[in-house]
C-alpha positions as semicolon CSV with decimal commas, in nm:
position;residue;x (nm);y (nm);z (nm)
1;M;-0,985;-0,615;0,679
2;T;-0,692;-0,499;0,862
3;R;-0,655;-0,544;1,237
4;R;-0,386;-0,434;1,519
5;R;-0,310;-0,568;1,836
6;F;-0,071;-0,358;2,017
7;S;0,125;-0,557;2,289
8;L;0,332;-0,355;2,515
9;P;0,475;-0,534;2,827
10;A;0,839;-0,493;2,659
11;C;0,833;-0,104;2,667
12;A;1,062;-0,056;2,951
13;A;1,357;-0,272;2,722
14;L;1,285;-0,012;2,446
15;V;1,558;0,239;2,383
16;A;1,494;0,584;2,257
17;V;1,797;0,795;2,126
18;T;1,699;1,158;2,178
19;G;1,842;1,494;1,968
20;A;2,208;1,599;1,887
21;L;2,300;1,473;2,225
22;G;2,335;1,115;2,145
23;V;2,180;1,042;2,462
24;V;2,017;0,655;2,538
25;A;1,734;0,691;2,744
26;P;1,457;0,383;2,804
27;L;1,113;0,454;2,728
28;E;0,838;0,403;3,026
29;A;0,720;0,070;3,063
30;S;0,376;0,244;3,046
31;A;0,419;0,404;2,713
32;A;0,290;0,308;2,401
33;S;0,503;0,150;2,096
34;P;0,694;0,452;1,927
35;I;0,670;0,273;1,587
36;L;0,382;0,174;1,439
37;L;0,304;0,033;1,140
38;T;0,129;0,214;0,904
39;S;0,082;0,077;0,574
40;V;0,126;-0,280;0,369
41;Q;0,196;-0,284;-0,051
42;Y;0,152;-0,677;-0,086
43;D;0,101;-0,717;-0,422
44;P;0,324;-0,528;-0,671
45;P;0,193;-0,343;-0,948
46;G;0,230;-0,582;-1,295
47;T;0,348;-0,935;-1,354
48;D;0,530;-1,094;-1,103
49;T;0,821;-1,116;-1,232
50;R;1,100;-1,160;-0,906
51;T;1,361;-0,917;-1,048
52;N;1,500;-0,662;-0,791
53;A;1,299;-0,380;-0,899
54;H;0,956;-0,539;-0,910
55;L;1,060;-0,701;-0,578
56;N;1,098;-0,354;-0,416
57;Q;0,787;-0,252;-0,541
58;E;0,664;-0,488;-0,230
59;Y;0,734;-0,273;0,154
60;V;0,587;-0,209;0,428
61;T;0,576;0,134;0,608
62;F;0,624;0,273;0,968
63;R;0,616;0,561;1,153
64;N;0,799;0,725;1,449
65;M;0,518;0,816;1,645
66;T;0,759;1,034;1,889
67;G;0,934;1,365;1,913
68;K;1,237;1,195;1,946
69;A;1,497;0,914;1,742
70;V;1,446;0,581;1,770
71;S;1,706;0,343;1,772
72;L;1,547;0,020;1,598
73;G;1,851;-0,213;1,601
74;G;1,729;-0,578;1,686
75;W;1,358;-0,484;1,614
76;R;1,222;-0,742;1,377
77;I;0,935;-0,738;1,097
78;R;0,805;-1,083;1,089
79;D;0,472;-1,270;0,886
80;N;0,262;-1,532;0,929
81;Q;0,507;-1,794;0,786
82;N;0,758;-1,671;1,060
83;H;0,995;-1,488;0,767
84;T;1,178;-1,240;0,977
85;F;1,377;-0,918;0,895
86;V;1,602;-0,797;1,186
87;F;1,667;-0,410;1,127
88;P;2,062;-0,360;1,172
89;S;2,195;-0,230;1,575
90;S;2,304;0,110;1,398
91;W;1,907;0,199;1,200
92;I;1,796;0,468;1,403
93;L;1,455;0,619;1,243
94;K;1,423;1,040;1,302
95;P;1,146;1,192;1,470
96;G;0,771;1,170;1,309
97;A;0,974;0,991;1,029
98;T;0,841;0,729;0,758
99;G;1,032;0,428;0,739
100;V;1,026;0,171;0,462
101;L;1,118;-0,194;0,455
102;R;1,158;-0,320;0,103
103;T;1,154;-0,680;-0,025
104;G;1,452;-0,704;-0,254
105;R;1,858;-0,549;-0,207
106;G;1,935;-0,203;-0,151
107;T;2,152;0,000;0,039
108;A;1,978;0,129;0,296
109;S;1,943;0,492;0,410
110;G;1,757;0,674;0,683
111;T;1,403;0,589;0,622
112;T;1,481;0,272;0,358
113;V;1,595;-0,041;0,458
114;Y;1,628;-0,373;0,245
115;W;1,550;-0,732;0,346
116;N;1,762;-0,855;0,040
117;Q;1,485;-1,147;-0,076
118;S;1,451;-1,282;-0,425
119;N;1,127;-1,395;-0,360
120;Y;0,784;-1,211;-0,283
121;I;0,752;-1,217;0,139
122;W;0,384;-1,079;0,207
123;N;0,081;-1,273;0,051
124;N;-0,139;-1,214;-0,194
125;T;-0,411;-1,345;-0,017
126;G;-0,355;-1,217;0,333
127;D;-0,086;-1,198;0,596
128;S;0,000;-1,039;0,894
129;V;0,273;-0,853;0,941
130;R;0,424;-0,819;1,309
131;L;0,665;-0,551;1,416
132;Q;0,850;-0,717;1,727
133;S;1,070;-0,550;2,000
134;P;1,398;-0,675;2,063
135;S;1,271;-0,931;2,338
136;N;1,037;-1,064;2,054
137;A;0,726;-0,850;2,226
138;V;0,501;-0,764;2,001
139;M;0,438;-0,377;1,942
140;D;0,209;-0,325;1,654
141;R;0,037;-0,582;1,392
142;C;-0,131;-0,530;1,080
143;T;-0,391;-0,811;0,946
144;Y;-0,471;-0,783;0,585
145;S;-0,659;-1,045;0,372
146;N;-0,731;-1,067;-0,024
147;S;-1,001;-0,808;-0,133
148;P;-1,060;-0,809;-0,512
149;G;-0,886;-0,468;-0,662
150;R;-0,675;-0,410;-0,412
151;A;-0,284;-0,443;-0,377
152;R;-0,241;-0,226;-0,064
153;V;-0,364;-0,198;0,249
154;A;-0,299;0,080;0,541
155;C;-0,301;-0,046;0,902
């Protein structure tokens, strides 16, 4: 079971980077979150080995729902235990693109960032993924519980 909750009071503080001009424009307070969580791979296939390759099979995906590039610098992803990932200040997600936050180590690209953890983050028994703006407003949430035979959930 997934549950999504939106909290939009911080939308006025969000920044969208537009086109090739690099013009920075605030989003309107009434705008919905430009980024939404789309899935959580919370139980990677196979035995939990804690190798970097296996840790990187645990991930969260999210999508830029706008027609503009969005700077995610300062945005956060948190779980129920307050493990917190803060997006790098220079990280920008292109219009309509899907991004991936992988638990292990790696080199960031235009669509993938790495948490650089040496242990798993997402609980197999259930957890809640919170996407927060730089002002800590919860912009999206995906909550899941353990279900036999399932290792991934769509948000």
